[in-house]
PDB file of C-alpha atoms in Angstrom:
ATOM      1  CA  UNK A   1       0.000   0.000   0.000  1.00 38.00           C
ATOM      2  CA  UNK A   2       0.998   3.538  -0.592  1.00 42.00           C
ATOM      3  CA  UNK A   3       0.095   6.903   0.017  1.00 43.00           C
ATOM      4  CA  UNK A   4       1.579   9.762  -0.595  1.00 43.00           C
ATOM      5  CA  UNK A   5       0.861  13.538   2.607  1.00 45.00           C
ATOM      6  CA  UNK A   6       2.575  16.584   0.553  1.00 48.00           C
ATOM      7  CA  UNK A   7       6.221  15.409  -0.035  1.00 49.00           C
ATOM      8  CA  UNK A   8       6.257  12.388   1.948  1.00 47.00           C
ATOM      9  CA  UNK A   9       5.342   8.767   1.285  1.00 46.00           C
ATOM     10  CA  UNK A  10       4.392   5.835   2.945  1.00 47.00           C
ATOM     11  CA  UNK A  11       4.944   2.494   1.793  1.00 45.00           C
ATOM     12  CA  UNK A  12       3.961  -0.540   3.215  1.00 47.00           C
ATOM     13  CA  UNK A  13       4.925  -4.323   2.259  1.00 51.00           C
ATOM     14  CA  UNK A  14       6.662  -3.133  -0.629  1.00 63.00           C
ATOM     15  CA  UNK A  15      10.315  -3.005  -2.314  1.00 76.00           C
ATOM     16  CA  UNK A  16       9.837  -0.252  -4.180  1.00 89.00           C
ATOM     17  CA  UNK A  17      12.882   0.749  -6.673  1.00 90.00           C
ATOM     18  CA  UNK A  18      13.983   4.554  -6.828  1.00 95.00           C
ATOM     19  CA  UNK A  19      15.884   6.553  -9.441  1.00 95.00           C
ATOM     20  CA  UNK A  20      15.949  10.043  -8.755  1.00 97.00           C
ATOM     21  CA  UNK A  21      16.819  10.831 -12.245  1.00 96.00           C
ATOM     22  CA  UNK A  22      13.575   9.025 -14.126  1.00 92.00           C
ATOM     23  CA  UNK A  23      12.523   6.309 -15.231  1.00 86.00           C
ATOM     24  CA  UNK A  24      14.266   5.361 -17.641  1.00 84.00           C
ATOM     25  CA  UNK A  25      17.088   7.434 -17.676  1.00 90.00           C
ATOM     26  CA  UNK A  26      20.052   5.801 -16.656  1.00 90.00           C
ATOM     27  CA  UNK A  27      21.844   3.814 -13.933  1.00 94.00           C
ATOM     28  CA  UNK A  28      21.857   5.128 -10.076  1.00 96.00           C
ATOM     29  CA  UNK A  29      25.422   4.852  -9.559  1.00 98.00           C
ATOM     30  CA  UNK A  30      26.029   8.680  -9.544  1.00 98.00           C
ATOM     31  CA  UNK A  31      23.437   9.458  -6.826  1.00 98.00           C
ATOM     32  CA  UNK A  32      24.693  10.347  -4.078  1.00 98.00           C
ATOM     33  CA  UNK A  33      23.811   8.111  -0.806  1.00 98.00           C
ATOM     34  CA  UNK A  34      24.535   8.961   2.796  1.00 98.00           C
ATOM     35  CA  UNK A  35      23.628   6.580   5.445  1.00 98.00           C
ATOM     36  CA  UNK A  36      23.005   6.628   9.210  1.00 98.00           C
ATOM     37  CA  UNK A  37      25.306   3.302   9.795  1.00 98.00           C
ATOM     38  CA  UNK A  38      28.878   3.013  11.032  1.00 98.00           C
ATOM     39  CA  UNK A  39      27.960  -0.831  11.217  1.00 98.00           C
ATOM     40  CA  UNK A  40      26.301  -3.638   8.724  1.00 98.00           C
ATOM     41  CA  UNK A  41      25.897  -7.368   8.634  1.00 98.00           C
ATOM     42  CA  UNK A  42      27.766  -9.281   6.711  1.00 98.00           C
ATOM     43  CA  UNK A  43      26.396 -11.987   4.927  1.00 97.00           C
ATOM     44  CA  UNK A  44      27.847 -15.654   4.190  1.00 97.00           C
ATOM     45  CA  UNK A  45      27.768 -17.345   0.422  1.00 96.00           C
ATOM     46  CA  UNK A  46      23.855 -17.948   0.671  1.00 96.00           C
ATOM     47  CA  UNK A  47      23.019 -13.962   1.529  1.00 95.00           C
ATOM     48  CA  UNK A  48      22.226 -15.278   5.135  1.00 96.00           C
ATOM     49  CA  UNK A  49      23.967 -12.890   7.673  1.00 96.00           C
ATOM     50  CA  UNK A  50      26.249 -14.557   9.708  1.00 97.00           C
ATOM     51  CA  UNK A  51      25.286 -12.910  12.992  1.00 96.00           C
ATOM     52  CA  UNK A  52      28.341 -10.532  12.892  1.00 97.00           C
ATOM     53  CA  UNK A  53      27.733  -6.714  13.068  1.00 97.00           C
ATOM     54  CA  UNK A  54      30.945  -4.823  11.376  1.00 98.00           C
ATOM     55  CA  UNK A  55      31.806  -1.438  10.998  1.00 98.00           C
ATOM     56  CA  UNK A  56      31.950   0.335   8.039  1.00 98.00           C
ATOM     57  CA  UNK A  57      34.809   2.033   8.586  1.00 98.00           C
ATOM     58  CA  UNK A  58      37.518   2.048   5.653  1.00 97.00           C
ATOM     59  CA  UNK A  59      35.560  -0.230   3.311  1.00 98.00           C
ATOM     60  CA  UNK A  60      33.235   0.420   0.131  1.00 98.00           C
ATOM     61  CA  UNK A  61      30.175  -0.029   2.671  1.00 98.00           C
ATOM     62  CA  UNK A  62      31.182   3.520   4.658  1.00 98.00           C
ATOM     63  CA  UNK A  63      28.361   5.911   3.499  1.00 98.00           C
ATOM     64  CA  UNK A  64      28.523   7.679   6.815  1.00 98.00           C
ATOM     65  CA  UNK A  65      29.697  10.524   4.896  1.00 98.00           C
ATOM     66  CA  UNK A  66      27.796  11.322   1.320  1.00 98.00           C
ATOM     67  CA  UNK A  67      29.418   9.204  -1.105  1.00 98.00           C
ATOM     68  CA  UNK A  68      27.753   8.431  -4.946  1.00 98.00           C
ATOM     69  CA  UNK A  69      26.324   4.602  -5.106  1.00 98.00           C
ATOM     70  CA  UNK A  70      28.981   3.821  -7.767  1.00 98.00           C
ATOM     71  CA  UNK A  71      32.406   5.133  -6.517  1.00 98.00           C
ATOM     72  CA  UNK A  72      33.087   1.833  -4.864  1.00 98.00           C
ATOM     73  CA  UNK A  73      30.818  -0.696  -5.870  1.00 97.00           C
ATOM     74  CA  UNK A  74      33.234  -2.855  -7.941  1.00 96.00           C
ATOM     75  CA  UNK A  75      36.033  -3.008  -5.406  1.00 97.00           C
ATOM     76  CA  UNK A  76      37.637  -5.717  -4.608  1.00 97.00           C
ATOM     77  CA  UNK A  77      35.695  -6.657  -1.546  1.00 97.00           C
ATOM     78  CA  UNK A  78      34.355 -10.158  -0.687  1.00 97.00           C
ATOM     79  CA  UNK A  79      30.876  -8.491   0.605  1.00 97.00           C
ATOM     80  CA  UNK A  80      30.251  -7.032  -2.472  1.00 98.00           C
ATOM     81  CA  UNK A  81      31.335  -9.942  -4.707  1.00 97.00           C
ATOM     82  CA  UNK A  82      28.728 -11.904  -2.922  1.00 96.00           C
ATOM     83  CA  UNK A  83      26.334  -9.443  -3.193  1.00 94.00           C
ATOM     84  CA  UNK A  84      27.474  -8.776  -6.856  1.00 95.00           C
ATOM     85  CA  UNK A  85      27.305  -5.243  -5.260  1.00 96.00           C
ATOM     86  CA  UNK A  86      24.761  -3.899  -2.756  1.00 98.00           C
ATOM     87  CA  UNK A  87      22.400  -5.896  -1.219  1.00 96.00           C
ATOM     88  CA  UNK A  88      23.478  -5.599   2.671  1.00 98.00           C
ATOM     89  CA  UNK A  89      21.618  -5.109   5.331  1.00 98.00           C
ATOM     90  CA  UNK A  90      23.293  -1.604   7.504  1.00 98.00           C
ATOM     91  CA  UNK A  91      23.031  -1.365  11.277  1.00 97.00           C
ATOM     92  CA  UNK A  92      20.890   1.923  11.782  1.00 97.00           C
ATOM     93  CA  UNK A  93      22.976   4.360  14.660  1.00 97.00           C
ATOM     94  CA  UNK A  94      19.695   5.162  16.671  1.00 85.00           C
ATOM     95  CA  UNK A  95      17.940   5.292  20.045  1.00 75.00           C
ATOM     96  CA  UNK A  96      15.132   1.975  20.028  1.00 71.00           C
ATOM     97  CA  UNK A  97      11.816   3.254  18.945  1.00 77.00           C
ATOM     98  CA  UNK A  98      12.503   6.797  17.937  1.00 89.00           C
ATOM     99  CA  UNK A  99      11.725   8.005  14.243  1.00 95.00           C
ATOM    100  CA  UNK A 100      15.313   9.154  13.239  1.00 96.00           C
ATOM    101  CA  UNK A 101      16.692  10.276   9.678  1.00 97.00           C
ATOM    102  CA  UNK A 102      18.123   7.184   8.203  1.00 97.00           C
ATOM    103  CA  UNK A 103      19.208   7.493   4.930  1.00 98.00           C
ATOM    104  CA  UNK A 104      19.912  10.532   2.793  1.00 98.00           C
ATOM    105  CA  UNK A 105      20.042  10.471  -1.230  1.00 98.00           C
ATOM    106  CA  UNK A 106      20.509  13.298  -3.716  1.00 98.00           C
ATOM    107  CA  UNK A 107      20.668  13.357  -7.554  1.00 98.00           C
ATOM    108  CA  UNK A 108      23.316  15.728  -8.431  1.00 97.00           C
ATOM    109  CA  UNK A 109      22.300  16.543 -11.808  1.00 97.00           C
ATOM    110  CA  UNK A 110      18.061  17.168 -10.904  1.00 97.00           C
ATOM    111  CA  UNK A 111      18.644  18.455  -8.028  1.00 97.00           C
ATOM    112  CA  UNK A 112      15.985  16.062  -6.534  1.00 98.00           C
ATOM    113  CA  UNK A 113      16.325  14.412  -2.753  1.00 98.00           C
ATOM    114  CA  UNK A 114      14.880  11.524  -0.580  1.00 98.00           C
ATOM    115  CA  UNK A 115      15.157  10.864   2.678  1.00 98.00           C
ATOM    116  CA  UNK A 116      14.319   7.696   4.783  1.00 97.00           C
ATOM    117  CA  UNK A 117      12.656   8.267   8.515  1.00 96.00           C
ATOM    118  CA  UNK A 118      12.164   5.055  10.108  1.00 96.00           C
ATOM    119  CA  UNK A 119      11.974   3.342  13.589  1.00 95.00           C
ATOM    120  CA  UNK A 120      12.941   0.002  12.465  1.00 95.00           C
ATOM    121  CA  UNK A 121      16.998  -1.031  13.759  1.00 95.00           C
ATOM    122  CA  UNK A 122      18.226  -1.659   9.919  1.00 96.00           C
ATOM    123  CA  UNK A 123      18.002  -0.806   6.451  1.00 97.00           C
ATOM    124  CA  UNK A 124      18.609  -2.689   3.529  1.00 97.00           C
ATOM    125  CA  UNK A 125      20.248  -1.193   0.308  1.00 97.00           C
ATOM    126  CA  UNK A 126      19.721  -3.210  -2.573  1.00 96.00           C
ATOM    127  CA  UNK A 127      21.304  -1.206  -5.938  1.00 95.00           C
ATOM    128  CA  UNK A 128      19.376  -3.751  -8.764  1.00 89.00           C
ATOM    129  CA  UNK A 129      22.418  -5.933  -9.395  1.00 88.00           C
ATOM    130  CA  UNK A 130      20.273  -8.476 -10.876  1.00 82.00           C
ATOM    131  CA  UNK A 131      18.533  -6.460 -13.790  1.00 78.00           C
ATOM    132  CA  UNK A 132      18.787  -6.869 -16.782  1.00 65.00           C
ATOM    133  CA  UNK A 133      21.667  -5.165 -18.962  1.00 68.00           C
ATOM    134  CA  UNK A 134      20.894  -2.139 -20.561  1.00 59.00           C
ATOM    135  CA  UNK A 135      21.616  -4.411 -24.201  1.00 60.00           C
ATOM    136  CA  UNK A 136      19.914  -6.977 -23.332  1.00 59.00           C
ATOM    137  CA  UNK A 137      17.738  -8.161 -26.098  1.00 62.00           C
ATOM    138  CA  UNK A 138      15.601 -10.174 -23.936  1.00 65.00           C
ATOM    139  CA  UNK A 139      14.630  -7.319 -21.638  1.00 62.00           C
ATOM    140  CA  UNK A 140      11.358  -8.222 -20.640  1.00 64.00           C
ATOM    141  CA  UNK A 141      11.035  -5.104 -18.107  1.00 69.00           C
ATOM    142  CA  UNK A 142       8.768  -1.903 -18.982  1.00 74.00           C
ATOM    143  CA  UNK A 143       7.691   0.134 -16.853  1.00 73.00           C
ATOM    144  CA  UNK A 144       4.445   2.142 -16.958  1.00 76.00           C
ATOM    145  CA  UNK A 145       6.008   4.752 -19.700  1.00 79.00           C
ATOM    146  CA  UNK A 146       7.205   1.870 -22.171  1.00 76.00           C
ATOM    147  CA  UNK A 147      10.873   2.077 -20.492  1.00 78.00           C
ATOM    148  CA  UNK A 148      12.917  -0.527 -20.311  1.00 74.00           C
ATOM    149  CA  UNK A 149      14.163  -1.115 -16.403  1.00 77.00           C
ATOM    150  CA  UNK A 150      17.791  -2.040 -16.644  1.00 82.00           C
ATOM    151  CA  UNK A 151      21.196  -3.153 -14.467  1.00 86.00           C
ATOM    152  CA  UNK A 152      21.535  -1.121 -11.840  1.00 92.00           C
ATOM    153  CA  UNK A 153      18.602   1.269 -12.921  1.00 90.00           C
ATOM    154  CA  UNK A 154      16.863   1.543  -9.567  1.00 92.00           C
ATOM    155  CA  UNK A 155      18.034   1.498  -5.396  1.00 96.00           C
ATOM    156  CA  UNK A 156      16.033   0.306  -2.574  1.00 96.00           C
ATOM    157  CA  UNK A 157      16.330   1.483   0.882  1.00 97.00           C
ATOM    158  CA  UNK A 158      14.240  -0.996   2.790  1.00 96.00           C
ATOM    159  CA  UNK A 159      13.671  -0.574   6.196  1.00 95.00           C
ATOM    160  CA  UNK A 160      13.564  -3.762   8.426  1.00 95.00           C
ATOM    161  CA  UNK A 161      14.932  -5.652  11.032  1.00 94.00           C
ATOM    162  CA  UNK A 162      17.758  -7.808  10.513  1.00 95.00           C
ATOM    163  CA  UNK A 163      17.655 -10.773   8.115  1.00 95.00           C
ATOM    164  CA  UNK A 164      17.619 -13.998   9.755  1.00 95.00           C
ATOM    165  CA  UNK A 165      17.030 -12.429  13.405  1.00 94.00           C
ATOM    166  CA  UNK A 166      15.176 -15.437  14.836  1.00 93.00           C
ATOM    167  CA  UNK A 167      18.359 -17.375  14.329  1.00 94.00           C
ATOM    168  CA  UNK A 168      20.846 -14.551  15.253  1.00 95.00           C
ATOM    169  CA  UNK A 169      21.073 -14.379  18.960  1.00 92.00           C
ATOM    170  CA  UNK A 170      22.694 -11.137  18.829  1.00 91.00           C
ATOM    171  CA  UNK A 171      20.596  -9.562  16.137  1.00 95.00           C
ATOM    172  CA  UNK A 172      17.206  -7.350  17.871  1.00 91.00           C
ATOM    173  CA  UNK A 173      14.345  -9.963  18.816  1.00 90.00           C
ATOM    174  CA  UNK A 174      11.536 -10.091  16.156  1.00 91.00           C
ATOM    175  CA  UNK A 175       9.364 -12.186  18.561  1.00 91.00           C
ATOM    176  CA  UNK A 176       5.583 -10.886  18.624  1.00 91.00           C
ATOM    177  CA  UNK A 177       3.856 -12.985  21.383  1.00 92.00           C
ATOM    178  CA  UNK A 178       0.170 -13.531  21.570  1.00 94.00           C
ATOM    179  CA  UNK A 179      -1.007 -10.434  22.617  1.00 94.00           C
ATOM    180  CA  UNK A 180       1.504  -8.074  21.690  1.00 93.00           C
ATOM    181  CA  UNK A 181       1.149  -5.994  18.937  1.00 92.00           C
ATOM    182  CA  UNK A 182       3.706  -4.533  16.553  1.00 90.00           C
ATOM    183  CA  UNK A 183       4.157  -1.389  14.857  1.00 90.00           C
ATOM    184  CA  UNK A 184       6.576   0.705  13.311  1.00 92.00           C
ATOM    185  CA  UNK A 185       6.967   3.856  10.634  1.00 93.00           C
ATOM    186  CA  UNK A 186       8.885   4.979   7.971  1.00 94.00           C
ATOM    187  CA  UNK A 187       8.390   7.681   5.955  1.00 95.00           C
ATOM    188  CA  UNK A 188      10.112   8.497   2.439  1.00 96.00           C
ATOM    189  CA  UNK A 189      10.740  12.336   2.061  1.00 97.00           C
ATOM    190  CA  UNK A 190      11.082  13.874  -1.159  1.00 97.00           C
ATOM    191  CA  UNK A 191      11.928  17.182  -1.782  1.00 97.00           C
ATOM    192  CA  UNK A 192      14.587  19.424  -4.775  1.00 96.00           C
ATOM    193  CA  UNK A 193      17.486  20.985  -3.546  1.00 88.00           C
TER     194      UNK A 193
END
């Protein structure tokens, strides 16, 4: 479900893909991506965290400061290899429960912005590393406008708990016990610069 108050969204059940530019119009990889997250989770040859929580520090995961999507995606990094780029799940740097600015992206050349507001402990970034190529013949991907959705075409900021919690001891508890009831928020902000 979505709706949309002003410039903000809500989105619920829903991994939605962004590209600030257009649809259409290119790859992400020159946005520009800042994250709340000195730590992430890395993730084993499966995509099934391990249970450790990293920091970010001095690899290509480090968006603490505002860094485009593509400056380090091919290094050579074992993360990203398995990931065959982003798709890692970043340990928000919050206080439990409190709506708090998550993730910040800009498109340099519109001039056009979204943020992420969430209360959830993680976010995932996922950059489309499994989309088609841009040549590819077999393309089967249009989008409303008769565009073709290609490799790396779109990002995701997903806001969640950690993957595979119930089997990470260390990871936040996503136990909901008869009774209990669970809620949380995010909002997507939009807005030019």
């Amino acid at each position: 479900r979505l709706s949309l108050v002003g410039s903000e969204m809500c989105i619920r059940d829903s991994h939605s893909y962004f590209n600030l530019k257009g649809e259409g119009e290119g790859d992400i990889l020159g946005h520009v991506l800042t994250l709340n997250a000195s730590t992430m989770t890395p993730v084993n040859a499966h995509m099934i965290p391990t249970g450790e929580i990293t920091p970010v520090a001095d690899t290509p995961f480090d968006f603490t400061k505002p860094r485009t999507i593509g400056e380090r995606v091919n290094a050579d990094d074992a993360q990203l290899k398995l990931g065959a780029g982003y798709d890692h799940n970043f340990v928000l740097d919050r206080k439990d429960g409190e709506l708090m600015l998550a993730a910040r992206v800009e498109e340099p050349t519109t001039g056009r912005v979204m943020e992420v507001l969430t209360t959830e402990p993680g976010i995932q970034l996922y950059i489309g590393n499994f989309l088609p190529k841009a040549d590819a013949a077999d393309n089967p991907m249009t989008g409303k406008s008769g565009k073709k959705y290609i490799y790396r075409g779109g990002f995701c900021l997903e806001t969640q708990h950690y993957p595979d919690s119930p089997n990470q001891p260390k990871f936040p508890s996503t136990v909901l016990k008869p009774g209990e009831v669970f809620a949380s928020q995010t909002v997507y902000r939009f807005s030019t610069k």
